[in-house]
Amino acid sequence: MTTGVDFVVEGLTTIVSCADGSFRYVISVKNEQINIWLEERFSKKQWQSGFLSKEVYVTAANIFVDASPADYTACFKQCLDCLPVLDQTGDSQRKLTVLRGGKLQLELSIKLRLLQSVREVHYVFKLEPVPVERIDILESKLKDQQEELEMLRGQVGTAKHVFLSAESVTWSSQTWSSQKLEWKITSGEKFSLAANNTAIKVFCPGLYAISVLANHHPTTATGWISLEKSGAQIQRAAIGESNYCDSYSGVQKLATHNTGSSLMCIVQVKKDEPITVVCSGNSVIANTASYLTAVRIGT
């Protein structure tokens, strides 16, 4: 999604005209232009309109006199946030149509009521497919998981629920062959950092669901990433460079690129036990964070 925008609004929406109708949306406003971005939450496919001036989506039939792009953005958000109504009787409606070439047509409708009269205005956007990298898919899935955990946290109550969210943007040398991720806790008052921020300690013992997304650049063909508790390995993912044959020389060579690996497990954790993530045969990707989330199951 675009950076350097004036402001954004985002949320989740359900569109009943689609088989997998749950979407994440972001509306960005930049230099008086609007961009609408959609992501199908199940498949992680993405589309966007590109930044559009008012002349593209405003016509004589749907214009609001003196309305700014921010005003139109508020209307579009209302359309996307309202509860879906199957019989189209609601004051705000939305519809998504699949076009040729994988494109989508998004239609937003608003009913304006004045005394005994009703005026309905429509806005139509053509959304182009957006290429999605594997790292983007993994980060999106992790965001879905974080939102679901936050929702469960609200249902159970903060007094009984223990939740951790942490980010890592630097790695610390452990030995000549491996490194540990250094963490910054973004949410989780029941946890603390230790060992130069490479270990996360648990204050409340219990059964935990732990998830890690490590963004990295493989440097060998035998690399790995592991999740450890008190120095003992819980889970390990094997990763590395891939081989290919140089058609010109006939020699096997190594190819590498930025990628992401995920670990997920359910494990019993004692009080003050340290949780660490260790990498070997990889290097950190500049300006790209890795993530760890943990939630205690039960009370």
mmCIF file of C-alpha atoms in Angstrom:
data_model
loop_
_atom_site.group_PDB
_atom_site.id
_atom_site.type_symbol
_atom_site.label_atom_id
_atom_site.label_comp_id
_atom_site.label_asym_id
_atom_site.label_seq_id
_atom_site.Cartn_x
_atom_site.Cartn_y
_atom_site.Cartn_z
ATOM 1 C CA MET A 1 0.000 0.000 0.000
ATOM 2 C CA THR A 2 1.071 3.570 -0.662
ATOM 3 C CA THR A 3 3.182 5.540 1.798
ATOM 4 C CA GLY A 4 3.321 9.305 2.243
ATOM 5 C CA VAL A 5 -0.458 9.741 2.117
ATOM 6 C CA ASP A 6 -2.357 12.576 3.796
ATOM 7 C CA PHE A 7 -4.528 10.166 5.802
ATOM 8 C CA VAL A 8 -6.097 6.718 5.596
ATOM 9 C CA VAL A 9 -9.207 4.967 6.894
ATOM 10 C CA GLU A 10 -9.386 1.197 7.099
ATOM 11 C CA GLY A 11 -11.550 -1.644 8.319
ATOM 12 C CA LEU A 12 -13.233 -4.945 7.499
ATOM 13 C CA THR A 13 -16.270 -5.378 5.294
ATOM 14 C CA THR A 14 -18.532 -8.171 4.091
ATOM 15 C CA ILE A 15 -19.851 -8.210 0.529
ATOM 16 C CA VAL A 16 -22.679 -10.713 0.082
ATOM 17 C CA SER A 17 -22.353 -10.780 -3.710
ATOM 18 C CA CYS A 18 -19.016 -12.644 -3.367
ATOM 19 C CA ALA A 19 -18.507 -16.292 -2.431
ATOM 20 C CA ASP A 20 -15.665 -15.417 -0.022
ATOM 21 C CA GLY A 21 -17.202 -12.135 1.022
ATOM 22 C CA SER A 22 -14.875 -11.010 3.819
ATOM 23 C CA PHE A 23 -12.516 -8.200 2.830
ATOM 24 C CA ARG A 24 -10.033 -5.850 4.421
ATOM 25 C CA TYR A 25 -10.136 -2.330 2.971
ATOM 26 C CA VAL A 26 -7.978 0.795 3.106
ATOM 27 C CA ILE A 27 -9.010 4.169 1.641
ATOM 28 C CA SER A 28 -6.035 6.527 1.221
ATOM 29 C CA VAL A 29 -6.206 10.241 0.456
ATOM 30 C CA LYS A 30 -3.176 11.949 -1.076
ATOM 31 C CA ASN A 31 -3.022 15.323 -2.791
ATOM 32 C CA GLU A 32 -6.838 15.497 -3.050
ATOM 33 C CA GLN A 33 -6.949 12.046 -4.710
ATOM 34 C CA ILE A 34 -8.462 8.812 -3.375
ATOM 35 C CA ASN A 35 -7.173 5.235 -3.632
ATOM 36 C CA ILE A 36 -9.358 2.266 -2.602
ATOM 37 C CA TRP A 37 -7.508 -0.969 -1.737
ATOM 38 C CA LEU A 38 -9.234 -4.314 -1.089
ATOM 39 C CA GLU A 39 -7.874 -7.631 0.156
ATOM 40 C CA GLU A 40 -9.873 -10.853 0.163
ATOM 41 C CA ARG A 41 -9.129 -12.216 3.628
ATOM 42 C CA PHE A 42 -9.324 -15.911 2.656
ATOM 43 C CA SER A 43 -7.239 -15.956 -0.548
ATOM 44 C CA LYS A 44 -5.150 -12.804 0.234
ATOM 45 C CA LYS A 45 -5.748 -11.514 -3.304
ATOM 46 C CA GLN A 46 -5.531 -7.734 -3.533
ATOM 47 C CA TRP A 47 -6.930 -5.008 -5.776
ATOM 48 C CA GLN A 48 -6.754 -1.218 -5.847
ATOM 49 C CA SER A 49 -8.188 1.662 -7.823
ATOM 50 C CA GLY A 50 -5.052 3.775 -7.992
ATOM 51 C CA PHE A 51 -5.235 7.403 -6.886
ATOM 52 C CA LEU A 52 -8.245 9.048 -8.528
ATOM 53 C CA SER A 53 -9.247 12.693 -8.733
ATOM 54 C CA LYS A 54 -12.873 13.686 -8.011
ATOM 55 C CA GLU A 55 -13.569 14.027 -11.717
ATOM 56 C CA VAL A 56 -13.201 10.246 -12.106
ATOM 57 C CA TYR A 57 -15.773 9.084 -9.530
ATOM 58 C CA VAL A 58 -18.013 12.172 -9.132
ATOM 59 C CA THR A 59 -20.696 12.867 -11.738
ATOM 60 C CA ALA A 60 -23.631 15.247 -12.037
ATOM 61 C CA ALA A 61 -25.844 12.489 -10.591
ATOM 62 C CA ASN A 62 -23.838 11.855 -7.403
ATOM 63 C CA ILE A 63 -22.090 15.147 -6.623
ATOM 64 C CA PHE A 64 -22.180 16.765 -3.192
ATOM 65 C CA VAL A 65 -21.680 20.494 -3.623
ATOM 66 C CA ASP A 66 -18.450 21.747 -1.990
ATOM 67 C CA ALA A 67 -17.611 18.230 -0.694
ATOM 68 C CA SER A 68 -13.902 17.466 -0.329
ATOM 69 C CA PRO A 69 -12.196 14.094 -0.934
ATOM 70 C CA ALA A 70 -12.209 13.654 2.854
ATOM 71 C CA ASP A 71 -16.024 14.060 2.847
ATOM 72 C CA TYR A 72 -16.392 11.471 0.088
ATOM 73 C CA THR A 73 -14.028 9.148 1.970
ATOM 74 C CA ALA A 74 -16.311 9.329 5.018
ATOM 75 C CA CYS A 75 -19.292 8.368 2.819
ATOM 76 C CA PHE A 76 -17.411 5.462 1.266
ATOM 77 C CA LYS A 77 -16.367 4.220 4.700
ATOM 78 C CA GLN A 78 -20.002 4.357 5.826
ATOM 79 C CA CYS A 79 -20.966 2.189 2.848
ATOM 80 C CA LEU A 80 -18.256 -0.356 3.606
ATOM 81 C CA ASP A 81 -18.854 -0.449 7.381
ATOM 82 C CA CYS A 82 -22.636 -0.834 7.417
ATOM 83 C CA LEU A 83 -24.218 -4.221 8.023
ATOM 84 C CA PRO A 84 -24.975 -6.069 4.773
ATOM 85 C CA VAL A 85 -28.670 -6.124 3.798
ATOM 86 C CA LEU A 86 -29.728 -8.856 1.373
ATOM 87 C CA ASP A 87 -32.876 -7.100 0.106
ATOM 88 C CA GLN A 88 -31.012 -3.825 -0.721
ATOM 89 C CA THR A 89 -33.301 -1.772 1.561
ATOM 90 C CA GLY A 90 -30.525 -0.279 3.680
ATOM 91 C CA ASP A 91 -29.465 3.346 3.441
ATOM 92 C CA SER A 92 -25.923 2.274 2.468
ATOM 93 C CA GLN A 93 -25.086 -0.557 0.107
ATOM 94 C CA ARG A 94 -22.081 -2.087 -1.609
ATOM 95 C CA LYS A 95 -21.658 -4.500 -4.497
ATOM 96 C CA LEU A 96 -18.643 -6.185 -6.045
ATOM 97 C CA THR A 97 -18.617 -7.549 -9.588
ATOM 98 C CA VAL A 98 -15.864 -9.677 -11.125
ATOM 99 C CA LEU A 99 -14.689 -8.363 -14.507
ATOM 100 C CA ARG A 100 -12.478 -9.869 -17.177
ATOM 101 C CA GLY A 101 -8.781 -10.033 -16.490
ATOM 102 C CA GLY A 102 -9.224 -10.482 -12.752
ATOM 103 C CA LYS A 103 -10.461 -6.925 -12.292
ATOM 104 C CA LEU A 104 -13.261 -5.927 -9.904
ATOM 105 C CA GLN A 105 -15.987 -3.297 -10.061
ATOM 106 C CA LEU A 106 -16.922 -1.846 -6.675
ATOM 107 C CA GLU A 107 -20.270 -0.053 -6.435
ATOM 108 C CA LEU A 108 -21.122 2.039 -3.372
ATOM 109 C CA SER A 109 -24.634 3.440 -2.861
ATOM 110 C CA ILE A 110 -26.051 5.909 -0.339
ATOM 111 C CA LYS A 111 -29.691 6.889 0.209
ATOM 112 C CA LEU A 112 -30.255 10.523 1.161
ATOM 113 C CA ARG A 113 -33.531 11.298 2.917
ATOM 114 C CA LEU A 114 -35.094 14.757 3.090
ATOM 115 C CA LEU A 115 -38.633 15.042 4.457
ATOM 116 C CA GLN A 116 -40.681 12.624 2.321
ATOM 117 C CA SER A 117 -38.233 12.308 -0.565
ATOM 118 C CA VAL A 118 -35.363 9.860 -1.041
ATOM 119 C CA ARG A 119 -32.386 10.345 -3.332
ATOM 120 C CA GLU A 120 -29.979 7.466 -4.024
ATOM 121 C CA VAL A 121 -26.465 8.171 -5.289
ATOM 122 C CA HIS A 122 -24.019 5.622 -6.694
ATOM 123 C CA TYR A 123 -20.238 5.569 -7.015
ATOM 124 C CA VAL A 124 -18.410 3.079 -9.220
ATOM 125 C CA PHE A 125 -14.728 2.127 -9.024
ATOM 126 C CA LYS A 126 -12.671 -0.172 -11.235
ATOM 127 C CA LEU A 127 -10.108 -2.079 -9.155
ATOM 128 C CA GLU A 128 -6.991 -3.547 -10.749
ATOM 129 C CA PRO A 129 -5.272 -6.715 -9.396
ATOM 130 C CA VAL A 130 -2.198 -6.053 -7.240
ATOM 131 C CA PRO A 131 0.788 -8.470 -7.386
ATOM 132 C CA VAL A 132 1.292 -9.978 -3.928
ATOM 133 C CA GLU A 133 4.626 -11.258 -2.603
ATOM 134 C CA ARG A 134 4.831 -14.244 -0.262
ATOM 135 C CA ILE A 135 6.056 -11.985 2.554
ATOM 136 C CA ASP A 136 2.966 -9.784 2.125
ATOM 137 C CA ILE A 137 0.718 -12.864 2.387
ATOM 138 C CA LEU A 138 2.448 -14.059 5.567
ATOM 139 C CA GLU A 139 2.245 -10.596 7.149
ATOM 140 C CA SER A 140 -1.438 -10.344 6.225
ATOM 141 C CA LYS A 141 -2.159 -13.742 7.795
ATOM 142 C CA LEU A 142 -0.318 -12.687 10.924
ATOM 143 C CA LYS A 143 -2.375 -9.481 11.055
ATOM 144 C CA ASP A 144 -5.555 -11.562 10.762
ATOM 145 C CA GLN A 145 -4.361 -13.706 13.654
ATOM 146 C CA GLN A 146 -3.533 -10.654 15.755
ATOM 147 C CA GLU A 147 -7.000 -9.213 15.131
ATOM 148 C CA GLU A 148 -8.642 -12.518 16.042
ATOM 149 C CA LEU A 149 -6.586 -12.691 19.225
ATOM 150 C CA GLU A 150 -7.562 -9.118 20.084
ATOM 151 C CA MET A 151 -11.205 -10.016 19.492
ATOM 152 C CA LEU A 152 -10.886 -13.032 21.810
ATOM 153 C CA ARG A 153 -9.165 -10.781 24.311
ATOM 154 C CA GLY A 154 -12.180 -8.487 24.328
ATOM 155 C CA GLN A 155 -14.557 -11.423 24.754
ATOM 156 C CA VAL A 156 -12.680 -13.049 27.614
ATOM 157 C CA GLY A 157 -11.732 -9.812 29.375
ATOM 158 C CA THR A 158 -8.401 -8.136 29.923
ATOM 159 C CA ALA A 159 -8.240 -9.199 33.557
ATOM 160 C CA LYS A 160 -7.895 -12.882 32.603
ATOM 161 C CA HIS A 161 -6.319 -12.713 29.160
ATOM 162 C CA VAL A 162 -2.542 -12.646 28.633
ATOM 163 C CA PHE A 163 -1.406 -11.481 25.197
ATOM 164 C CA LEU A 164 1.952 -10.541 23.683
ATOM 165 C CA SER A 165 2.863 -8.748 20.464
ATOM 166 C CA ALA A 166 6.543 -8.097 19.702
ATOM 167 C CA GLU A 167 8.593 -6.827 16.755
ATOM 168 C CA SER A 168 12.221 -7.351 15.785
ATOM 169 C CA VAL A 169 14.217 -5.187 13.375
ATOM 170 C CA THR A 170 17.760 -6.164 14.489
ATOM 171 C CA TRP A 171 19.598 -9.423 15.100
ATOM 172 C CA SER A 172 22.248 -10.081 17.727
ATOM 173 C CA SER A 173 25.276 -12.331 17.103
ATOM 174 C CA GLN A 174 25.205 -15.533 19.159
ATOM 175 C CA THR A 175 27.982 -17.626 17.590
ATOM 176 C CA TRP A 176 29.832 -17.521 14.294
ATOM 177 C CA SER A 177 27.040 -19.571 12.697
ATOM 178 C CA SER A 178 23.791 -18.303 14.255
ATOM 179 C CA GLN A 179 22.029 -15.170 15.466
ATOM 180 C CA LYS A 180 19.174 -14.307 17.803
ATOM 181 C CA LEU A 181 16.409 -11.834 17.010
ATOM 182 C CA GLU A 182 16.287 -8.767 19.265
ATOM 183 C CA TRP A 183 12.732 -7.887 20.330
ATOM 184 C CA LYS A 184 10.688 -4.827 21.183
ATOM 185 C CA ILE A 185 7.413 -5.515 22.999
ATOM 186 C CA THR A 186 4.574 -3.540 21.374
ATOM 187 C CA SER A 187 1.801 -5.002 23.543
ATOM 188 C CA GLY A 188 1.972 -7.266 26.587
ATOM 189 C CA GLU A 189 2.361 -6.080 30.163
ATOM 190 C CA LYS A 190 2.759 -9.675 31.448
ATOM 191 C CA PHE A 191 6.097 -10.119 29.649
ATOM 192 C CA SER A 192 9.611 -8.671 29.901
ATOM 193 C CA LEU A 193 12.838 -8.623 27.875
ATOM 194 C CA ALA A 194 16.121 -10.216 28.941
ATOM 195 C CA ALA A 195 19.542 -11.196 27.537
ATOM 196 C CA ASN A 196 20.119 -8.008 25.532
ATOM 197 C CA ASN A 197 16.495 -8.068 24.339
ATOM 198 C CA THR A 198 16.959 -11.438 22.603
ATOM 199 C CA ALA A 199 14.756 -13.323 25.110
ATOM 200 C CA ILE A 200 11.142 -12.738 26.152
ATOM 201 C CA LYS A 201 10.254 -13.837 29.674
ATOM 202 C CA VAL A 202 6.759 -14.866 30.744
ATOM 203 C CA PHE A 203 5.362 -13.615 34.063
ATOM 204 C CA CYS A 204 2.201 -15.747 33.996
ATOM 205 C CA PRO A 205 2.783 -19.496 33.546
ATOM 206 C CA GLY A 206 0.380 -21.509 31.422
ATOM 207 C CA LEU A 207 -0.354 -23.007 28.027
ATOM 208 C CA TYR A 208 0.525 -20.587 25.221
ATOM 209 C CA ALA A 209 -0.101 -20.385 21.499
ATOM 210 C CA ILE A 210 3.015 -18.802 19.981
ATOM 211 C CA SER A 211 3.397 -17.573 16.395
ATOM 212 C CA VAL A 212 6.526 -16.207 14.688
ATOM 213 C CA LEU A 213 6.977 -14.557 11.286
ATOM 214 C CA ALA A 214 10.683 -14.128 10.535
ATOM 215 C CA ASN A 215 11.573 -12.047 7.477
ATOM 216 C CA HIS A 216 15.090 -12.898 6.311
ATOM 217 C CA HIS A 217 17.551 -13.223 3.437
ATOM 218 C CA PRO A 218 19.035 -16.754 3.033
ATOM 219 C CA THR A 219 22.836 -16.819 2.732
ATOM 220 C CA THR A 220 23.425 -20.594 2.595
ATOM 221 C CA ALA A 221 21.641 -23.650 1.262
ATOM 222 C CA THR A 222 21.274 -25.180 4.753
ATOM 223 C CA GLY A 223 19.795 -22.323 6.768
ATOM 224 C CA TRP A 224 17.177 -22.678 9.501
ATOM 225 C CA ILE A 225 15.055 -20.691 11.945
ATOM 226 C CA SER A 226 14.049 -22.124 15.320
ATOM 227 C CA LEU A 227 11.813 -21.203 18.238
ATOM 228 C CA GLU A 228 13.411 -22.042 21.583
ATOM 229 C CA LYS A 229 12.316 -22.162 25.232
ATOM 230 C CA SER A 230 15.044 -22.046 27.890
ATOM 231 C CA GLY A 231 17.580 -22.928 25.191
ATOM 232 C CA ALA A 232 15.674 -26.041 24.088
ATOM 233 C CA GLN A 233 14.345 -26.143 20.550
ATOM 234 C CA ILE A 234 10.542 -26.247 20.265
ATOM 235 C CA GLN A 235 10.123 -25.919 16.518
ATOM 236 C CA ARG A 236 12.450 -25.510 13.547
ATOM 237 C CA ALA A 237 11.937 -24.455 9.928
ATOM 238 C CA ALA A 238 14.523 -25.417 7.310
ATOM 239 C CA ILE A 239 15.138 -22.693 4.747
ATOM 240 C CA GLY A 240 17.911 -21.725 2.336
ATOM 241 C CA GLU A 241 19.023 -20.785 -1.109
ATOM 242 C CA SER A 242 17.781 -22.753 -4.120
ATOM 243 C CA ASN A 243 19.947 -24.370 -6.778
ATOM 244 C CA TYR A 244 19.710 -23.797 -10.493
ATOM 245 C CA CYS A 245 21.753 -24.909 -13.474
ATOM 246 C CA ASP A 246 23.487 -22.199 -15.479
ATOM 247 C CA SER A 247 22.577 -23.136 -19.048
ATOM 248 C CA TYR A 248 25.658 -21.328 -20.371
ATOM 249 C CA SER A 249 28.307 -22.957 -18.177
ATOM 250 C CA GLY A 250 26.418 -26.074 -17.068
ATOM 251 C CA VAL A 251 27.427 -25.334 -13.447
ATOM 252 C CA GLN A 252 25.041 -25.606 -10.473
ATOM 253 C CA LYS A 253 24.646 -22.191 -8.825
ATOM 254 C CA LEU A 254 22.741 -20.759 -5.864
ATOM 255 C CA ALA A 255 19.865 -18.259 -6.159
ATOM 256 C CA THR A 256 18.589 -16.264 -3.207
ATOM 257 C CA HIS A 257 15.976 -13.603 -2.442
ATOM 258 C CA ASN A 258 14.211 -11.987 0.509
ATOM 259 C CA THR A 259 11.590 -14.256 2.013
ATOM 260 C CA GLY A 260 9.676 -14.995 5.217
ATOM 261 C CA SER A 261 9.258 -18.118 7.352
ATOM 262 C CA SER A 262 6.594 -18.777 9.972
ATOM 263 C CA LEU A 263 6.506 -20.943 13.094
ATOM 264 C CA MET A 264 3.410 -21.765 15.133
ATOM 265 C CA CYS A 265 3.052 -24.001 18.183
ATOM 266 C CA ILE A 266 1.204 -24.568 21.459
ATOM 267 C CA VAL A 267 3.548 -25.058 24.410
ATOM 268 C CA GLN A 268 3.521 -25.057 28.211
ATOM 269 C CA VAL A 269 5.598 -22.182 29.609
ATOM 270 C CA LYS A 270 6.764 -21.768 33.209
ATOM 271 C CA LYS A 271 7.204 -18.449 35.007
ATOM 272 C CA ASP A 272 10.321 -16.536 33.856
ATOM 273 C CA GLU A 273 11.122 -19.080 31.134
ATOM 274 C CA PRO A 274 12.811 -17.271 28.208
ATOM 275 C CA ILE A 275 11.475 -17.554 24.651
ATOM 276 C CA THR A 276 13.973 -16.896 21.846
ATOM 277 C CA VAL A 277 14.116 -17.092 18.051
ATOM 278 C CA VAL A 278 17.433 -18.254 16.579
ATOM 279 C CA CYS A 279 18.481 -18.047 12.898
ATOM 280 C CA SER A 280 21.332 -19.690 11.010
ATOM 281 C CA GLY A 281 22.386 -19.198 7.408
ATOM 282 C CA ASN A 282 20.306 -16.017 7.102
ATOM 283 C CA SER A 283 20.696 -12.283 7.358
ATOM 284 C CA VAL A 284 18.321 -9.527 8.430
ATOM 285 C CA ILE A 285 16.405 -7.565 5.779
ATOM 286 C CA ALA A 286 16.938 -3.830 6.222
ATOM 287 C CA ASN A 287 13.856 -1.868 7.328
ATOM 288 C CA THR A 288 11.740 -5.049 7.489
ATOM 289 C CA ALA A 289 10.459 -6.249 10.864
ATOM 290 C CA SER A 290 9.849 -9.766 12.089
ATOM 291 C CA TYR A 291 6.971 -10.518 14.466
ATOM 292 C CA LEU A 292 6.135 -12.717 17.447
ATOM 293 C CA THR A 293 2.728 -13.081 19.049
ATOM 294 C CA ALA A 294 1.729 -15.199 22.034
ATOM 295 C CA VAL A 295 -1.555 -15.716 23.845
ATOM 296 C CA ARG A 296 -2.236 -17.753 26.955
ATOM 297 C CA ILE A 297 -4.946 -20.344 26.451
ATOM 298 C CA GLY A 298 -7.476 -20.476 29.270
ATOM 299 C CA THR A 299 -7.149 -18.604 32.552
#
